[in-house]
Amino acid sequence: MSKKLKNAIAKKIIKVTDNNIDDEELIHALLEDEIYVNPEIDDITFGDKAADMLAKFAGSWTFIICFSLFLIGWIVLNIYFIYNPFDPYPFILLNLILSCLASIQAPLIMMSQNRQEEKDRRRSESDYKTNLKAEIIIEDMHYKLDKILQQNEIIMSNFDKNKTIIEKNK
């Protein structure tokens, strides 16, 4: 990755518009800037909370068992009161209730799924920015380490030269 591209990405991550910022200041700004976004903290409406709670409950074994017991109870009550059932076989009222429940439940579950998708998108965007930040910082550290190693070689070669000069003069 070129240095120009890294700087552009770093500026985009930390939202810096100053083009005159040097590399060292950019790295320090990257280190100081917190990128992580927690999508759970966002302001959510009562409807969003209700949709999330309904989707959580409707997707559980508790709901399946309770609803199965309700259906069995409904059928047993209507068969037991054979002389005066409130919903005789083919259980048209039960069918109406189930249709109404499905027509209300489906959009609420879809709203909850859309909110979850938005949270996942924000989380993955945050992860991507964090990974880019880490990559840029690591590459900068490698660059600085390489410079240190080069300077160390120069110092060592100068030291060896001075050592040989001193040994010759003895």
Coordinates of N, CA, C and O in Angstrom, one line a residue:
M1 N 0.8 -1.2 0.0 CA 0.0 0.0 0.0 C 0.9 1.2 0.0 O 1.8 1.3 0.8
S2 N 0.6 2.2 -0.9 CA 1.4 3.4 -1.0 C 1.2 4.3 0.2 O 0.1 4.3 0.8
K3 N 2.2 5.1 0.5 CA 2.1 6.0 1.6 C 1.0 7.0 1.4 O 0.3 7.4 2.4
K4 N 0.8 7.5 0.2 CA -0.2 8.5 -0.1 C -1.6 7.9 0.2 O -2.5 8.5 0.7
L5 N -1.8 6.6 -0.3 CA -3.1 5.9 0.0 C -3.3 5.7 1.5 O -4.4 5.9 2.0
K6 N -2.3 5.3 2.2 CA -2.4 5.1 3.6 C -2.8 6.4 4.3 O -3.7 6.4 5.2
N7 N -2.2 7.5 3.9 CA -2.5 8.8 4.5 C -4.0 9.2 4.2 O -4.7 9.7 5.1
A8 N -4.4 8.9 3.0 CA -5.8 9.2 2.7 C -6.8 8.4 3.5 O -7.8 8.9 4.0
I9 N -6.5 7.1 3.6 CA -7.3 6.3 4.4 C -7.3 6.7 5.9 O -8.4 6.8 6.5
A10 N -6.1 7.0 6.4 CA -6.0 7.4 7.8 C -6.8 8.7 8.0 O -7.5 8.8 9.0
K11 N -6.7 9.7 7.1 CA -7.5 10.9 7.2 C -9.0 10.7 7.2 O -9.8 11.3 7.9
K12 N -9.4 9.7 6.4 CA -10.8 9.4 6.3 C -11.3 8.7 7.6 O -12.4 9.0 8.0
I13 N -10.5 7.8 8.1 CA -10.8 7.1 9.4 C -11.1 8.1 10.5 O -12.1 8.1 11.2
I14 N -10.1 9.1 10.7 CA -10.2 10.0 11.8 C -10.9 11.3 11.4 O -11.0 12.2 12.2
K15 N -11.4 11.4 10.2 CA -12.1 12.6 9.7 C -11.3 13.9 9.8 O -11.8 14.9 10.3
V16 N -10.1 13.8 9.3 CA -9.2 15.0 9.3 C -9.3 15.6 7.9 O -9.1 14.9 6.9
T17 N -9.5 16.9 7.8 CA -9.6 17.5 6.5 C -8.3 18.3 6.2 O -8.1 18.8 5.1
D18 N -7.4 18.5 7.2 CA -6.2 19.3 7.0 C -5.2 18.5 6.1 O -4.8 17.4 6.5
N19 N -4.9 19.0 5.0 CA -4.0 18.3 4.1 C -2.5 18.5 4.4 O -1.6 17.9 3.9
N20 N -2.2 19.5 5.3 CA -0.9 19.8 5.7 C -0.4 19.0 6.9 O 0.7 19.3 7.4
I21 N -1.1 18.1 7.4 CA -0.8 17.3 8.5 C 0.4 16.4 8.1 O 0.3 15.7 7.1
D22 N 1.4 16.3 8.9 CA 2.5 15.4 8.6 C 2.2 14.0 9.1 O 1.3 13.7 9.8
D23 N 3.1 13.0 8.6 CA 2.8 11.6 8.9 C 2.8 11.3 10.4 O 2.0 10.5 10.9
E24 N 3.7 11.9 11.1 CA 3.8 11.6 12.6 C 2.6 12.1 13.3 O 2.0 11.4 14.2
E25 N 2.1 13.3 12.9 CA 0.9 13.8 13.6 C -0.3 13.0 13.2 O -1.2 12.7 14.0
L26 N -0.4 12.4 12.0 CA -1.4 11.6 11.5 C -1.5 10.3 12.3 O -2.5 9.8 12.8
I27 N -0.3 9.7 12.6 CA -0.2 8.5 13.3 C -0.7 8.7 14.8 O -1.4 7.9 15.4
H28 N -0.3 9.8 15.4 CA -0.7 10.2 16.7 C -2.2 10.4 16.8 O -2.9 10.0 17.8
A29 N -2.7 11.0 15.8 CA -4.2 11.3 15.7 C -4.9 9.9 15.6 O -6.0 9.7 16.2
L30 N -4.3 9.0 14.8 CA -4.9 7.7 14.7 C -4.9 7.0 16.0 O -5.9 6.3 16.4
L31 N -3.8 7.1 16.8 CA -3.7 6.4 18.1 C -4.7 6.9 19.1 O -5.2 6.2 19.9
E32 N -4.9 8.3 19.0 CA -5.8 8.9 20.0 C -7.3 8.7 19.7 O -8.1 8.7 20.6
D33 N -7.6 8.6 18.4 CA -9.0 8.5 17.9 C -9.6 7.1 18.2 O -9.0 6.1 17.9
E34 N -10.8 7.1 18.9 CA -11.5 5.9 19.1 C -12.5 5.7 18.0 O -13.3 6.5 17.8
I35 N -12.3 4.5 17.3 CA -13.2 4.3 16.2 C -14.4 3.5 16.5 O -15.4 3.6 15.9
Y36 N -14.3 2.6 17.5 CA -15.3 1.6 17.8 C -16.7 2.3 18.0 O -16.8 3.3 18.8
V37 N -17.7 1.8 17.4 CA -19.1 2.3 17.5 C -19.9 1.2 18.1 O -19.9 0.1 17.5
N38 N -20.6 1.4 19.2 CA -21.5 0.4 19.8 C -22.9 0.7 19.3 O -23.6 1.6 19.8
P39 N -23.4 -0.1 18.4 CA -24.8 0.2 17.9 C -25.9 -0.1 18.9 O -27.0 0.3 18.7
E40 N -25.6 -0.7 20.0 CA -26.6 -1.0 21.0 C -27.0 0.3 21.8 O -28.0 0.3 22.4
I41 N -26.1 1.3 21.8 CA -26.3 2.5 22.6 C -27.2 3.5 21.8 O -27.7 4.4 22.4
D42 N -27.4 3.3 20.6 CA -28.2 4.2 19.8 C -29.6 4.5 20.4 O -30.1 3.7 21.1
D43 N -30.1 5.7 20.1 CA -31.5 6.0 20.6 C -32.5 5.2 19.7 O -32.5 5.3 18.5
I44 N -33.2 4.4 20.4 CA -34.2 3.5 19.7 C -35.6 3.9 20.3 O -35.7 4.3 21.4
T45 N -36.6 3.8 19.4 CA -37.9 4.2 19.8 C -38.6 3.1 20.5 O -38.1 1.9 20.6
F46 N -39.8 3.4 21.1 CA -40.5 2.4 21.8 C -40.9 1.3 20.8 O -40.9 0.1 21.2
G47 N -41.3 1.6 19.6 CA -41.7 0.6 18.6 C -40.5 -0.3 18.3 O -40.7 -1.5 18.1
D48 N -39.3 0.3 18.2 CA -38.1 -0.6 17.9 C -37.9 -1.6 19.1 O -37.6 -2.7 18.8
K49 N -38.0 -1.1 20.3 CA -37.8 -2.0 21.5 C -38.9 -3.0 21.5 O -38.6 -4.2 21.7
A50 N -40.1 -2.7 21.2 CA -41.2 -3.6 21.2 C -41.0 -4.7 20.1 O -41.2 -5.9 20.3
A51 N -40.6 -4.2 18.9 CA -40.3 -5.2 17.8 C -39.2 -6.1 18.2 O -39.3 -7.4 17.9
D52 N -38.2 -5.6 18.8 CA -37.0 -6.5 19.2 C -37.5 -7.5 20.3 O -37.1 -8.7 20.2
M53 N -38.3 -7.0 21.2 CA -38.8 -8.0 22.3 C -39.7 -9.0 21.7 O -39.6 -10.2 22.1
L54 N -40.6 -8.6 20.8 CA -41.5 -9.6 20.2 C -40.7 -10.6 19.3 O -41.0 -11.8 19.4
A55 N -39.8 -10.1 18.6 CA -39.0 -11.1 17.8 C -38.2 -12.0 18.6 O -38.1 -13.2 18.3
K56 N -37.7 -11.5 19.8 CA -37.0 -12.4 20.7 C -37.9 -13.5 21.3 O -37.5 -14.6 21.4
F57 N -39.1 -13.0 21.7 CA -40.0 -14.0 22.3 C -40.6 -14.9 21.2 O -40.7 -16.1 21.5
A58 N -41.0 -14.4 20.1 CA -41.6 -15.2 19.0 C -40.7 -16.2 18.4 O -41.1 -17.2 17.8
G59 N -39.4 -16.1 18.6 CA -38.4 -17.0 18.1 C -37.9 -17.9 19.2 O -36.8 -18.5 19.0
S60 N -38.7 -18.1 20.2 CA -38.2 -19.0 21.3 C -39.1 -20.2 21.5 O -40.2 -20.3 21.0
W61 N -38.5 -21.2 22.2 CA -39.3 -22.4 22.5 C -40.4 -22.1 23.4 O -41.5 -22.8 23.4
T62 N -40.3 -21.1 24.3 CA -41.4 -20.7 25.2 C -42.6 -20.4 24.4 O -43.7 -20.8 24.7
F63 N -42.4 -19.6 23.3 CA -43.6 -19.2 22.5 C -44.2 -20.4 21.8 O -45.4 -20.5 21.7
I64 N -43.3 -21.2 21.2 CA -43.8 -22.4 20.5 C -44.6 -23.3 21.4 O -45.8 -23.7 21.1
I65 N -44.1 -23.5 22.6 CA -44.8 -24.4 23.6 C -46.1 -23.7 24.1 O -47.2 -24.4 24.1
C66 N -46.1 -22.5 24.4 CA -47.3 -21.8 24.9 C -48.4 -21.7 23.8 O -49.5 -21.9 24.1
F67 N -47.9 -21.4 22.6 CA -48.9 -21.3 21.5 C -49.5 -22.7 21.2 O -50.7 -22.8 20.8
S68 N -48.7 -23.7 21.2 CA -49.2 -25.1 21.0 C -50.2 -25.4 22.0 O -51.2 -26.0 21.7
L69 N -49.9 -25.1 23.3 CA -50.9 -25.4 24.4 C -52.2 -24.6 24.2 O -53.3 -25.1 24.4
F70 N -52.0 -23.3 23.7 CA -53.2 -22.5 23.5 C -54.1 -23.2 22.4 O -55.3 -23.3 22.5
L71 N -53.4 -23.6 21.3 CA -54.2 -24.2 20.2 C -54.9 -25.5 20.6 O -56.1 -25.8 20.3
I72 N -54.1 -26.3 21.4 CA -54.7 -27.6 21.9 C -55.9 -27.3 22.8 O -56.9 -27.9 22.8
G73 N -55.7 -26.3 23.7 CA -56.8 -25.9 24.6 C -58.0 -25.5 23.9 O -59.1 -25.8 24.3
W74 N -57.8 -24.6 22.9 CA -58.9 -24.1 22.1 C -59.7 -25.2 21.5 O -60.9 -25.3 21.6
I75 N -59.0 -26.2 20.9 CA -59.6 -27.3 20.2 C -60.4 -28.2 21.2 O -61.5 -28.6 21.0
V76 N -59.7 -28.5 22.3 CA -60.3 -29.3 23.3 C -61.6 -28.7 23.9 O -62.6 -29.4 24.1
L77 N -61.5 -27.4 24.2 CA -62.7 -26.7 24.8 C -63.9 -26.7 23.8 O -65.0 -26.9 24.2
N78 N -63.6 -26.5 22.5 CA -64.6 -26.5 21.5 C -65.2 -27.9 21.2 O -66.3 -28.1 20.9
I79 N -64.4 -29.0 21.4 CA -64.9 -30.3 21.3 C -65.6 -30.7 22.6 O -66.6 -31.4 22.5
Y80 N -65.1 -30.3 23.7 CA -65.7 -30.7 25.0 C -67.1 -30.1 25.2 O -68.0 -30.8 25.6
F81 N -67.2 -28.8 24.7 CA -68.5 -28.2 24.8 C -69.2 -28.5 23.5 O -69.6 -27.6 22.8
I82 N -69.5 -29.8 23.2 CA -70.0 -30.2 21.9 C -71.4 -29.7 21.7 O -71.8 -29.4 20.6
Y83 N -72.2 -29.5 22.8 CA -73.6 -29.0 22.6 C -73.7 -27.5 22.4 O -74.6 -27.1 21.7
N84 N -72.8 -26.8 22.9 CA -72.8 -25.3 22.6 C -71.4 -24.8 22.5 O -70.9 -23.9 23.3
P85 N -70.6 -25.2 21.4 CA -69.2 -24.7 21.2 C -69.2 -23.2 20.8 O -70.1 -22.8 20.0
F86 N -68.3 -22.4 21.2 CA -68.2 -21.0 20.8 C -67.5 -20.9 19.4 O -67.6 -19.9 18.8
D87 N -66.8 -22.0 19.0 CA -66.1 -22.0 17.7 C -66.2 -23.4 17.2 O -65.3 -24.2 17.4
P88 N -67.3 -23.8 16.6 CA -67.5 -25.2 16.1 C -66.4 -25.5 15.0 O -65.9 -24.7 14.4
Y89 N -66.2 -26.9 14.9 CA -65.3 -27.4 13.9 C -65.8 -26.8 12.6 O -66.9 -26.8 12.3
P90 N -65.0 -26.3 11.7 CA -63.6 -26.2 11.3 C -62.9 -25.1 12.0 O -61.9 -24.6 11.4
F91 N -63.3 -24.6 13.1 CA -62.6 -23.6 13.9 C -62.3 -22.3 13.1 O -61.2 -21.9 13.0
I92 N -63.4 -21.7 12.6 CA -63.2 -20.5 11.8 C -62.7 -19.3 12.6 O -61.8 -18.6 12.2
L93 N -63.1 -19.2 13.9 CA -62.6 -18.1 14.7 C -61.2 -18.2 15.0 O -60.4 -17.3 15.0
L94 N -60.8 -19.5 15.3 CA -59.3 -19.8 15.6 C -58.5 -19.4 14.3 O -57.4 -18.8 14.4
N95 N -59.0 -19.8 13.2 CA -58.3 -19.5 11.9 C -58.2 -17.9 11.7 O -57.1 -17.5 11.3
L96 N -59.2 -17.2 12.1 CA -59.1 -15.7 12.0 C -58.1 -15.2 13.0 O -57.3 -14.3 12.6
I97 N -58.1 -15.7 14.2 CA -57.1 -15.3 15.2 C -55.7 -15.5 14.7 O -54.8 -14.7 14.8
L98 N -55.5 -16.7 14.2 CA -54.1 -17.1 13.7 C -53.7 -16.2 12.5 O -52.5 -15.7 12.4
S99 N -54.6 -15.8 11.6 CA -54.3 -15.0 10.5 C -54.0 -13.6 11.0 O -53.0 -12.9 10.5
C100 N -54.7 -13.1 12.0 CA -54.5 -11.7 12.5 C -53.1 -11.7 13.2 O -52.3 -10.8 13.1
L101 N -52.8 -12.8 14.0 CA -51.6 -12.9 14.7 C -50.4 -12.8 13.7 O -49.4 -12.1 13.9
A102 N -50.5 -13.6 12.6 CA -49.4 -13.7 11.6 C -49.3 -12.3 10.9 O -48.2 -11.9 10.6
S103 N -50.4 -11.6 10.6 CA -50.3 -10.4 9.9 C -49.7 -9.3 10.8 O -49.1 -8.3 10.3
I104 N -49.9 -9.4 12.1 CA -49.2 -8.4 13.0 C -47.8 -8.8 13.3 O -46.9 -7.9 13.3
Q105 N -47.6 -10.0 13.5 CA -46.2 -10.5 13.9 C -45.2 -10.4 12.8 O -44.0 -10.0 13.1
A106 N -45.6 -10.7 11.6 CA -44.6 -10.7 10.5 C -43.9 -9.3 10.3 O -42.7 -9.3 10.2
P107 N -44.6 -8.2 10.2 CA -44.0 -6.9 10.0 C -43.1 -6.5 11.2 O -42.0 -5.9 11.0
L108 N -43.5 -6.9 12.4 CA -42.7 -6.5 13.6 C -41.4 -7.3 13.6 O -40.4 -6.8 13.9
I109 N -41.5 -8.6 13.2 CA -40.2 -9.4 13.1 C -39.3 -8.8 12.0 O -38.1 -8.8 12.2
M110 N -39.9 -8.4 10.9 CA -39.1 -7.8 9.8 C -38.4 -6.5 10.3 O -37.3 -6.3 9.9
M111 N -39.2 -5.7 11.0 CA -38.6 -4.5 11.6 C -37.4 -4.8 12.5 O -36.3 -4.1 12.4
S112 N -37.5 -5.8 13.3 CA -36.5 -6.2 14.2 C -35.3 -6.7 13.4 O -34.1 -6.4 13.7
Q113 N -35.5 -7.5 12.4 CA -34.4 -8.0 11.5 C -33.7 -6.8 10.8 O -32.5 -6.9 10.7
N114 N -34.5 -5.8 10.4 CA -33.8 -4.7 9.7 C -33.0 -3.9 10.7 O -31.9 -3.5 10.3
R115 N -33.4 -3.8 11.9 CA -32.6 -3.1 13.0 C -31.3 -3.9 13.2 O -30.2 -3.4 13.4
Q116 N -31.5 -5.3 13.3 CA -30.3 -6.1 13.5 C -29.3 -6.0 12.4 O -28.1 -6.0 12.6
E117 N -29.9 -6.0 11.2 CA -29.0 -5.8 10.0 C -28.2 -4.5 10.0 O -27.0 -4.5 9.7
E118 N -28.9 -3.4 10.5 CA -28.2 -2.1 10.6 C -27.1 -2.2 11.6 O -26.0 -1.7 11.5
K119 N -27.4 -2.8 12.8 CA -26.4 -3.0 13.8 C -25.2 -3.8 13.3 O -24.1 -3.4 13.6
D120 N -25.5 -4.8 12.6 CA -24.4 -5.7 12.0 C -23.6 -4.9 11.0 O -22.3 -5.0 11.0
R121 N -24.2 -4.1 10.2 CA -23.5 -3.3 9.2 C -22.6 -2.3 9.9 O -21.4 -2.1 9.6
R122 N -23.1 -1.6 11.0 CA -22.3 -0.6 11.7 C -21.1 -1.3 12.4 O -20.0 -0.8 12.4
R123 N -21.4 -2.5 13.0 CA -20.3 -3.2 13.7 C -19.2 -3.6 12.7 O -18.1 -3.5 13.0
S124 N -19.6 -4.1 11.5 CA -18.6 -4.5 10.5 C -17.9 -3.3 10.0 O -16.7 -3.4 9.7
E125 N -18.5 -2.2 9.8 CA -17.9 -1.0 9.4 C -16.8 -0.5 10.4 O -15.7 -0.2 10.1
S126 N -17.2 -0.6 11.7 CA -16.3 -0.3 12.7 C -15.1 -1.2 12.8 O -14.0 -0.8 13.0
D127 N -15.4 -2.5 12.6 CA -14.3 -3.5 12.6 C -13.3 -3.2 11.4 O -12.1 -3.3 11.6
Y128 N -13.9 -2.9 10.3 CA -13.1 -2.6 9.1 C -12.2 -1.4 9.4 O -11.0 -1.5 9.1
K129 N -12.8 -0.3 9.9 CA -11.9 0.8 10.2 C -10.9 0.5 11.3 O -9.7 1.0 11.1
T130 N -11.2 -0.2 12.3 CA -10.3 -0.6 13.3 C -9.1 -1.4 12.7 O -7.9 -1.2 13.0
N131 N -9.4 -2.4 11.8 CA -8.4 -3.1 11.2 C -7.5 -2.3 10.3 O -6.3 -2.5 10.3
L132 N -8.1 -1.3 9.5 CA -7.3 -0.4 8.7 C -6.4 0.4 9.6 O -5.2 0.6 9.3
K133 N -6.9 0.9 10.7 CA -6.1 1.7 11.6 C -4.9 0.9 12.2 O -3.8 1.4 12.2
A134 N -5.2 -0.4 12.6 CA -4.1 -1.2 13.1 C -3.1 -1.5 12.0 O -1.9 -1.5 12.3
E135 N -3.5 -1.7 10.8 CA -2.6 -2.0 9.7 C -1.7 -0.8 9.4 O -0.5 -0.9 9.3
I136 N -2.3 0.4 9.4 CA -1.5 1.6 9.2 C -0.5 1.8 10.3 O 0.7 2.1 10.0
I137 N -0.9 1.6 11.5 CA 0.0 1.8 12.7 C 1.1 0.8 12.6 O 2.3 1.1 12.9
I138 N 0.8 -0.4 12.3 CA 1.8 -1.5 12.3 C 2.8 -1.2 11.1 O 4.0 -1.4 11.3
E139 N 2.3 -0.8 10.0 CA 3.2 -0.5 8.9 C 4.1 0.7 9.3 O 5.3 0.7 8.9
D140 N 3.6 1.7 10.0 CA 4.4 2.8 10.5 C 5.5 2.3 11.4 O 6.6 2.8 11.4
M141 N 5.1 1.4 12.3 CA 6.1 0.9 13.2 C 7.2 0.1 12.5 O 8.4 0.2 12.8
H142 N 6.8 -0.7 11.5 CA 7.8 -1.4 10.7 C 8.7 -0.4 10.0 O 10.0 -0.6 9.9
Y143 N 8.2 0.7 9.5 CA 9.0 1.7 8.8 C 10.0 2.3 9.8 O 11.2 2.5 9.5
K144 N 9.5 2.6 11.0 CA 10.4 3.2 12.0 C 11.4 2.2 12.4 O 12.6 2.6 12.7
L145 N 11.1 1.0 12.6 CA 12.0 -0.1 13.0 C 13.1 -0.2 11.9 O 14.3 -0.4 12.3
D146 N 12.7 -0.2 10.7 CA 13.7 -0.3 9.6 C 14.6 0.9 9.6 O 15.8 0.7 9.4
K147 N 14.1 2.1 9.9 CA 15.0 3.2 10.0 C 16.0 3.1 11.1 O 17.2 3.4 11.0
I148 N 15.5 2.5 12.3 CA 16.4 2.3 13.4 C 17.5 1.3 13.1 O 18.6 1.5 13.4
L149 N 17.1 0.3 12.4 CA 18.1 -0.8 12.0 C 19.1 -0.2 11.1 O 20.3 -0.5 11.2
Q150 N 18.7 0.6 10.1 CA 19.6 1.3 9.2 C 20.6 2.2 10.0 O 21.8 2.1 9.7
Q151 N 20.1 2.9 10.8 CA 20.9 3.8 11.6 C 21.9 3.0 12.5 O 23.0 3.4 12.7
N152 N 21.4 1.9 13.0 CA 22.2 1.1 13.9 C 23.4 0.5 13.0 O 24.5 0.4 13.5
E153 N 23.1 0.1 11.8 CA 24.2 -0.4 10.9 C 25.2 0.7 10.6 O 26.4 0.4 10.6
I154 N 24.7 1.9 10.4 CA 25.7 3.0 10.1 C 26.5 3.3 11.4 O 27.7 3.4 11.3
I155 N 25.9 3.3 12.5 CA 26.6 3.5 13.8 C 27.6 2.4 14.0 O 28.8 2.6 14.4
M156 N 27.2 1.1 13.8 CA 28.1 0.0 14.0 C 29.3 0.1 13.0 O 30.4 -0.3 13.3
S157 N 29.0 0.4 11.7 CA 30.1 0.5 10.8 C 31.1 1.7 11.1 O 32.3 1.5 11.0
N158 N 30.5 2.8 11.6 CA 31.4 3.9 12.1 C 32.2 3.5 13.3 O 33.4 3.8 13.4
F159 N 31.6 2.7 14.2 CA 32.3 2.2 15.4 C 33.4 1.3 14.9 O 34.5 1.4 15.5
D160 N 33.1 0.4 14.0 CA 34.2 -0.5 13.5 C 35.3 0.2 12.9 O 36.5 -0.1 13.1
K161 N 35.0 1.3 12.1 CA 36.1 2.1 11.4 C 36.9 2.8 12.5 O 38.1 2.8 12.4
N162 N 36.2 3.4 13.5 CA 37.0 4.1 14.6 C 37.8 3.1 15.4 O 38.9 3.4 15.8
K163 N 37.3 1.9 15.6 CA 38.0 0.9 16.3 C 39.3 0.5 15.6 O 40.4 0.4 16.2
T164 N 39.2 0.3 14.2 CA 40.4 -0.1 13.5 C 41.4 1.1 13.4 O 42.6 0.9 13.5
I165 N 40.9 2.3 13.4 CA 41.8 3.5 13.4 C 42.5 3.5 14.7 O 43.7 3.8 14.8
I166 N 41.8 3.3 15.8 CA 42.4 3.4 17.1 C 43.4 2.2 17.3 O 44.5 2.5 17.8
E167 N 43.1 1.1 16.8 CA 44.0 -0.1 16.8 C 45.3 0.2 16.0 O 46.4 -0.2 16.4
K168 N 45.2 0.8 14.9 CA 46.3 1.1 14.0 C 47.2 2.2 14.7 O 48.4 2.2 14.5
N169 N 46.7 3.1 15.4 CA 47.4 4.2 16.0 C 48.1 3.7 17.3 O 49.0 4.4 17.8
K170 N 47.8 2.5 17.8 CA 48.4 2.0 19.0 C 49.8 1.6 18.8 O 50.5 1.2 18.0

